[in-house]
Tab-separated table of C-alpha atoms in Angstrom:
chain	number	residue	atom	x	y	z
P	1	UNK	CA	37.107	9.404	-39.148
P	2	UNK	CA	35.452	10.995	-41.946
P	3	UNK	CA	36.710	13.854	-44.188
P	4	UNK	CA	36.662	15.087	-47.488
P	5	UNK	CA	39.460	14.127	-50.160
P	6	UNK	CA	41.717	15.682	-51.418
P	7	UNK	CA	42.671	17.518	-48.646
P	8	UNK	CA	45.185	18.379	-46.171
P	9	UNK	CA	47.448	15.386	-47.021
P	10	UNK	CA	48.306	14.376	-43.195
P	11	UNK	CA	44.981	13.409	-42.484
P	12	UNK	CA	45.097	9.985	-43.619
P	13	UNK	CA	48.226	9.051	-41.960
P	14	UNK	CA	47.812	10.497	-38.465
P	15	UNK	CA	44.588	8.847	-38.919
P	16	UNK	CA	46.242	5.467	-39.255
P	17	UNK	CA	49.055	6.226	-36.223
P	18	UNK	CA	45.789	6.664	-34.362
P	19	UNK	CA	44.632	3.229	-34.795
P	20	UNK	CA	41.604	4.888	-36.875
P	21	UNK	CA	39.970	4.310	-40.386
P	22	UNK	CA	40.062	7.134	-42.674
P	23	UNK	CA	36.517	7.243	-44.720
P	24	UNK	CA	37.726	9.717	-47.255
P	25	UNK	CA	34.800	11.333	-49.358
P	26	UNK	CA	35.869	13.112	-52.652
P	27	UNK	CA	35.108	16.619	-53.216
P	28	UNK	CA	32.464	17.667	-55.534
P	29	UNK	CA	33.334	20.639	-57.861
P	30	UNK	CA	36.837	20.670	-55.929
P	31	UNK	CA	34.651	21.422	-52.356
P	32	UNK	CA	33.595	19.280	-49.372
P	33	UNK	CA	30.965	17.709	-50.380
P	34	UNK	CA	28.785	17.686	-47.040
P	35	UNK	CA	25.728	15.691	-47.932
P	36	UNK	CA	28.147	12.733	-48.948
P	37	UNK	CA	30.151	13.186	-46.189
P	38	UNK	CA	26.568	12.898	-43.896
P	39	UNK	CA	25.732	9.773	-46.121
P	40	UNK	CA	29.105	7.850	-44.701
P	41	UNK	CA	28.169	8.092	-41.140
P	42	UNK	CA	27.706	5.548	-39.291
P	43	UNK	CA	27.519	4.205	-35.927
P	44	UNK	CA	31.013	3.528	-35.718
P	45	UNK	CA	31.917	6.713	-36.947
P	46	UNK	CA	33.704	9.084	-34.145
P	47	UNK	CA	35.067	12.491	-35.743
P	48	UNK	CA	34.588	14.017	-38.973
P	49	UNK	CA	37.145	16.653	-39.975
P	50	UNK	CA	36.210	19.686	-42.354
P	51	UNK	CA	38.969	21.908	-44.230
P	52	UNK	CA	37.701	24.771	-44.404
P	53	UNK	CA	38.872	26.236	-46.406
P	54	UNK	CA	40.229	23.261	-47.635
P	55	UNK	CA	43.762	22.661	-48.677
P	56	UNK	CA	44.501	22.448	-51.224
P	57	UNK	CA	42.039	22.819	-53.372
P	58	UNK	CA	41.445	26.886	-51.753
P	59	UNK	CA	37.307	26.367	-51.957
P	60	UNK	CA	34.845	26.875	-48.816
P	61	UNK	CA	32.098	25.417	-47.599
P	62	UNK	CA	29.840	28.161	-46.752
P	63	UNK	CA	28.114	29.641	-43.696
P	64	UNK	CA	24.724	28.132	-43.885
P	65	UNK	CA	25.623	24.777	-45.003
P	66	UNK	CA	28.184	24.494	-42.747
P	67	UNK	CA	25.329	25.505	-40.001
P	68	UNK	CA	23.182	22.478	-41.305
P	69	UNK	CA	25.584	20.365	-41.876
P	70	UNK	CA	26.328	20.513	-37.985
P	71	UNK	CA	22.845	20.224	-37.122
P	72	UNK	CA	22.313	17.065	-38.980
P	73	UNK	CA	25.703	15.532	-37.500
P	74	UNK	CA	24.547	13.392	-34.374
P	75	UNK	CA	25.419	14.825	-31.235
P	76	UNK	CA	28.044	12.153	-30.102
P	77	UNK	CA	30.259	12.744	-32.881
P	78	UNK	CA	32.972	15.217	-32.577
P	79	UNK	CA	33.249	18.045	-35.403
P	80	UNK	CA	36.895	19.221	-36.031
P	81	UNK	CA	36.481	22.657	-38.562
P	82	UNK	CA	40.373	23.175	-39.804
P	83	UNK	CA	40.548	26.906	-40.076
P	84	UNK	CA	44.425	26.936	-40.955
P	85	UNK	CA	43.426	29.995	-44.136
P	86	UNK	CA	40.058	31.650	-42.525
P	87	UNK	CA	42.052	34.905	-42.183
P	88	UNK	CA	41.850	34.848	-46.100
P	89	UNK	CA	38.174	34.323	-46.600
P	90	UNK	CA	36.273	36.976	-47.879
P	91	UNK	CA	32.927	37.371	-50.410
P	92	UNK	CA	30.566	36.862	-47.078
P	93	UNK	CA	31.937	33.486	-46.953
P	94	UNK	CA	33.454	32.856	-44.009
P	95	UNK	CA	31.255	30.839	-41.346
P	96	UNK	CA	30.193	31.791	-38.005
P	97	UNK	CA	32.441	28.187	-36.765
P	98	UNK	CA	32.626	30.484	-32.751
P	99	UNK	CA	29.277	30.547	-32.757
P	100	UNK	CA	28.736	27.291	-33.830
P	101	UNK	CA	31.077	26.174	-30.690
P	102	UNK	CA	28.700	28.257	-28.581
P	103	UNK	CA	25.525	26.530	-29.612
P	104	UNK	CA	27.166	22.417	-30.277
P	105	UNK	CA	29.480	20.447	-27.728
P	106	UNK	CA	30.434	18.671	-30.392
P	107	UNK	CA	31.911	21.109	-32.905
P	108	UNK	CA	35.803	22.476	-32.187
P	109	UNK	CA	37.603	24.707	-34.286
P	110	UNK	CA	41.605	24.424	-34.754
P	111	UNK	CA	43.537	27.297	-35.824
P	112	UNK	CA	47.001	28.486	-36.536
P	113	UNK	CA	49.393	30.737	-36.332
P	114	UNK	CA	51.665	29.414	-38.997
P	115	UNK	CA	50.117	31.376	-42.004
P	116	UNK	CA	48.195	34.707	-41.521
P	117	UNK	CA	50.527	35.699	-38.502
P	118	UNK	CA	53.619	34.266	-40.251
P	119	UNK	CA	54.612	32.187	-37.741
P	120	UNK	CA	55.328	28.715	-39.360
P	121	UNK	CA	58.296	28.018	-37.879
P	122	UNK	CA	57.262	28.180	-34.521
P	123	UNK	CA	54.488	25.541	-34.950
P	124	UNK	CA	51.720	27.439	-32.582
P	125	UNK	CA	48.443	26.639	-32.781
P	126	UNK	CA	45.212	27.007	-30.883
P	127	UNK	CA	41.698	24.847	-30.439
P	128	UNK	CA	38.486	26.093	-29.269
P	129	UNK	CA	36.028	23.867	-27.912
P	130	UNK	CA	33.285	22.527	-25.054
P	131	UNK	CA	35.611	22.211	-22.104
P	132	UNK	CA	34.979	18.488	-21.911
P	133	UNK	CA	36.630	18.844	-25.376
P	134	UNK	CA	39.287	20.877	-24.278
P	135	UNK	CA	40.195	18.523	-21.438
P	136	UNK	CA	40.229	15.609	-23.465
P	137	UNK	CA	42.904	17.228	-25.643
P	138	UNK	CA	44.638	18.212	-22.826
P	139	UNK	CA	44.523	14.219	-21.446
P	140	UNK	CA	46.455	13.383	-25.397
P	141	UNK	CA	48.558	16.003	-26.579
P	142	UNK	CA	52.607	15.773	-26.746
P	143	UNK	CA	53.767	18.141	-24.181
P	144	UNK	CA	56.587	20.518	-24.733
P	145	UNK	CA	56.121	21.153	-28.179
P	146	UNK	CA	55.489	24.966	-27.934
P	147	UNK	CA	58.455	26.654	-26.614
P	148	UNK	CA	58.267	30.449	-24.429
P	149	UNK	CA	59.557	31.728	-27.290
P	150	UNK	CA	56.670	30.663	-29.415
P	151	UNK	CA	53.756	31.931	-27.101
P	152	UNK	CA	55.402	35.142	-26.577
P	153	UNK	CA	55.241	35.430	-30.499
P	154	UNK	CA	51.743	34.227	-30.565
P	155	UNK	CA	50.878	36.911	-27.953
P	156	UNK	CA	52.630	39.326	-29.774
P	157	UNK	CA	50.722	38.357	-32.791
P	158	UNK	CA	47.271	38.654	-31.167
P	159	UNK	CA	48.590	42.096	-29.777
P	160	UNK	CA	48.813	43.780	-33.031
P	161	UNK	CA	46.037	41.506	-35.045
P	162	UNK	CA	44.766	44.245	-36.958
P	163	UNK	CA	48.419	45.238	-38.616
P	164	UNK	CA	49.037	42.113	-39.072
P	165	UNK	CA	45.539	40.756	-40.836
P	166	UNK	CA	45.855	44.409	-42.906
P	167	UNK	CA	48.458	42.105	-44.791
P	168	UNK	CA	45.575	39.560	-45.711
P	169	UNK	CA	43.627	42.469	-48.033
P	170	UNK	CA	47.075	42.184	-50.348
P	171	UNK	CA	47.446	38.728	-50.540
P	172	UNK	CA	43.010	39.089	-51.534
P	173	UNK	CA	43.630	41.556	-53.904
P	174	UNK	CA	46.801	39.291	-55.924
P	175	UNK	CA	44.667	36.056	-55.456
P	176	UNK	CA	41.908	37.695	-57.228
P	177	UNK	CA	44.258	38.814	-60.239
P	178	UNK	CA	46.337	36.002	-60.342
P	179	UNK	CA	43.159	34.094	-60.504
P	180	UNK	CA	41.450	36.362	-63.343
P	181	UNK	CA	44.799	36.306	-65.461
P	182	UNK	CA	45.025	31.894	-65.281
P	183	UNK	CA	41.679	32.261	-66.152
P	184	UNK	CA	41.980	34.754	-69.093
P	185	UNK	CA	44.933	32.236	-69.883
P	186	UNK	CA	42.755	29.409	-70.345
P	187	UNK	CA	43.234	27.659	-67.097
P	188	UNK	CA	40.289	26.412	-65.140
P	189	UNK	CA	40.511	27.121	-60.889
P	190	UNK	CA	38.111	26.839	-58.417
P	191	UNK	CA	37.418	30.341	-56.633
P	192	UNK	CA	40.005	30.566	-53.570
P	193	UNK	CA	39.708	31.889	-50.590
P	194	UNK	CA	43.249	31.010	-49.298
P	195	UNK	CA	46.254	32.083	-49.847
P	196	UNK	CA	47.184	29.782	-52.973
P	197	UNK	CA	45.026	28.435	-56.051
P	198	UNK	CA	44.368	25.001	-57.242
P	199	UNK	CA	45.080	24.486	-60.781
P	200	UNK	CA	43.405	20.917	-61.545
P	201	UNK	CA	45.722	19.826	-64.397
P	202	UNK	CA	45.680	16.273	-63.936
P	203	UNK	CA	47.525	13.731	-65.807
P	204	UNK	CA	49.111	16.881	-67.181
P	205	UNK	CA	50.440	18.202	-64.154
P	206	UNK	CA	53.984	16.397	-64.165
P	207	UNK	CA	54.669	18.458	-67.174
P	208	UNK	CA	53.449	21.367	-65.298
P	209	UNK	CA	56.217	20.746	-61.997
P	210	UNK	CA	59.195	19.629	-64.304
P	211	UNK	CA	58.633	22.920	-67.542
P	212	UNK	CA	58.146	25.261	-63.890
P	213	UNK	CA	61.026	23.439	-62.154
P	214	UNK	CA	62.934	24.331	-65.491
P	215	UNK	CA	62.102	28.122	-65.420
P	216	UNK	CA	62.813	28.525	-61.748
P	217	UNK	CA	59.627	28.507	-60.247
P	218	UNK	CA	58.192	26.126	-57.859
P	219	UNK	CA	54.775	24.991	-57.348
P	220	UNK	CA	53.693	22.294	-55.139
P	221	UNK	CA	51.980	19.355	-57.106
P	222	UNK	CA	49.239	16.296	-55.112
P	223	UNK	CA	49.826	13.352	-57.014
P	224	UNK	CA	48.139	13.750	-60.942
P	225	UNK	CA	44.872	15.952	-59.139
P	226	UNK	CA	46.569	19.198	-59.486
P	227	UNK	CA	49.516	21.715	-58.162
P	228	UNK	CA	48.892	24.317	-55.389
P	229	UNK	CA	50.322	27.655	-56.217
P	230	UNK	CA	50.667	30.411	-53.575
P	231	UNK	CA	49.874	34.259	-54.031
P	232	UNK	CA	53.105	35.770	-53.681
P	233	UNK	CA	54.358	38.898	-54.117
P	234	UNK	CA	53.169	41.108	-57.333
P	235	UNK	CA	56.490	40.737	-59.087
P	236	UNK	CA	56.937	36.773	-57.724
P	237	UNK	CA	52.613	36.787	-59.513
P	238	UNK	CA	53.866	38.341	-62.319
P	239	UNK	CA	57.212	35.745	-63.081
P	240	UNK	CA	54.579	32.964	-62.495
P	241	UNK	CA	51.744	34.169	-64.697
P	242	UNK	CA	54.264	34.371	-67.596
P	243	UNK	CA	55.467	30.859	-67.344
P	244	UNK	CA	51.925	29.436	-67.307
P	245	UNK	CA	51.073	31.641	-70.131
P	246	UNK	CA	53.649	30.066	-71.853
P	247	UNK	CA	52.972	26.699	-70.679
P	248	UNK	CA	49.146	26.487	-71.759
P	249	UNK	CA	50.171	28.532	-75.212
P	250	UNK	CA	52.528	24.873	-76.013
P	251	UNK	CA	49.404	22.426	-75.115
């Protein structure tokens, strides 16, 4: 299985349970890198998984490189496109990935009710793909693991869509001044189009966790990469944005 790294961190374990080898690609300019993840194929090479867009680094491959991308992938391999955030993308960035379904057997799309619908604790989740896909899935996945409770939420969810997604144009609108304040601040971040930022500290980013740990808030750090750091509300952004002011003033 072939994916780009870092990503979302269960990849590489559920990878293993599978009795699979992870070929994990690193990102260029905190992104899937595509080409390199093309130049790893291989005949023994089965599924390739895309983030997109990818946690946690909140970057997205775009619409017509995802489109080639899928073109150049051979037939027999299966495409999995993560869209866990792709209610947050905006900027004309977010891919056609239905379409894509339409025109490849190959390609399926996963997506989730856990963030945009706010649904996290009821771990519902949905994947659309060829039906020989589909009934493959069907042939391997734990049963039982959505309750009635859970799909009448999901329906629910669907049901009033539009309210609900309305709430994805604030979360936009704070990512984009949370990100223009870090910046002003003297941070560097990829542009996001999730929910959270990716602040790629690095061997620094201990001292980041412990000095935020120490003025109450908490930020979710990957090893010395980085620390994810979701949009929140304004006044949650605001409490944030004045300890990493702080922070970068003492380095």
């Amino acid at each position: 299985m072939v994916f780009g790294w870092r990503s979302f961190e269960l990849y590489p374990p559920q990878v293993r349970v599978a009795g699979a080898i992870p070929i994990q690609v690193p990102l260029t300019d905190h992104t899937f890198d595509l080409y390199a993840m093309l130049a790893t194929v291989t005949d023994r090479t089965r599924l390739i998984f895309v983030c997109n867009p990818n946690n946690p680094t909140s970057t997205v491959v775009g619409p017509d490189a995802l489109a080639r991308f899928v073109e150049a992938v051979p037939a027999h391999i299966l495409i999995a496109i993560d869209e866990a955030y792709v209610e947050y993308i905006r900027d004309g960035m977010r891919p056609d990935s239905l379409g894509l379904v339409r025109a490849h057997n190959n390609v399926v799309v996963l997506r989730t009710f856990s963030k945009a619908y706010g649904l996290a604790g009821l771990r519902i989740g949905y994947a659309i793909g060829h039906p020989d896909v589909i009934t493959a899935l069907d042939k391997v996945y734990v049963p039982f693991t959505v309750s009635s409770i859970g799909q009448a939420a999901a329906i629910a969810s669907l049901d009033a869509a539009d309210e609900l997604l309305a709430r994805t144009d604030t979360v936009v609108a704070e990512r984009a001044r949370v990100s223009a304040e870090l910046r002003a601040a003297g941070f560097t971040l990829p542009p996001s189009q999730a929910n959270f930022v990716w602040l790629p500290l690095g061997s620094r980013t201990q001292d980041f966790v412990e000095q935020a740990a120490d003025a109450r808030i908490v930020v979710r750090p990957y090893g010395t990469d980085g620390v994810r750091v979701t949009v929140a509300a304004p006044e949650e952004n605001d409490a944030f944005l004045r300890f990493a002011r702080r922070w970068r003033s003492d380095q």
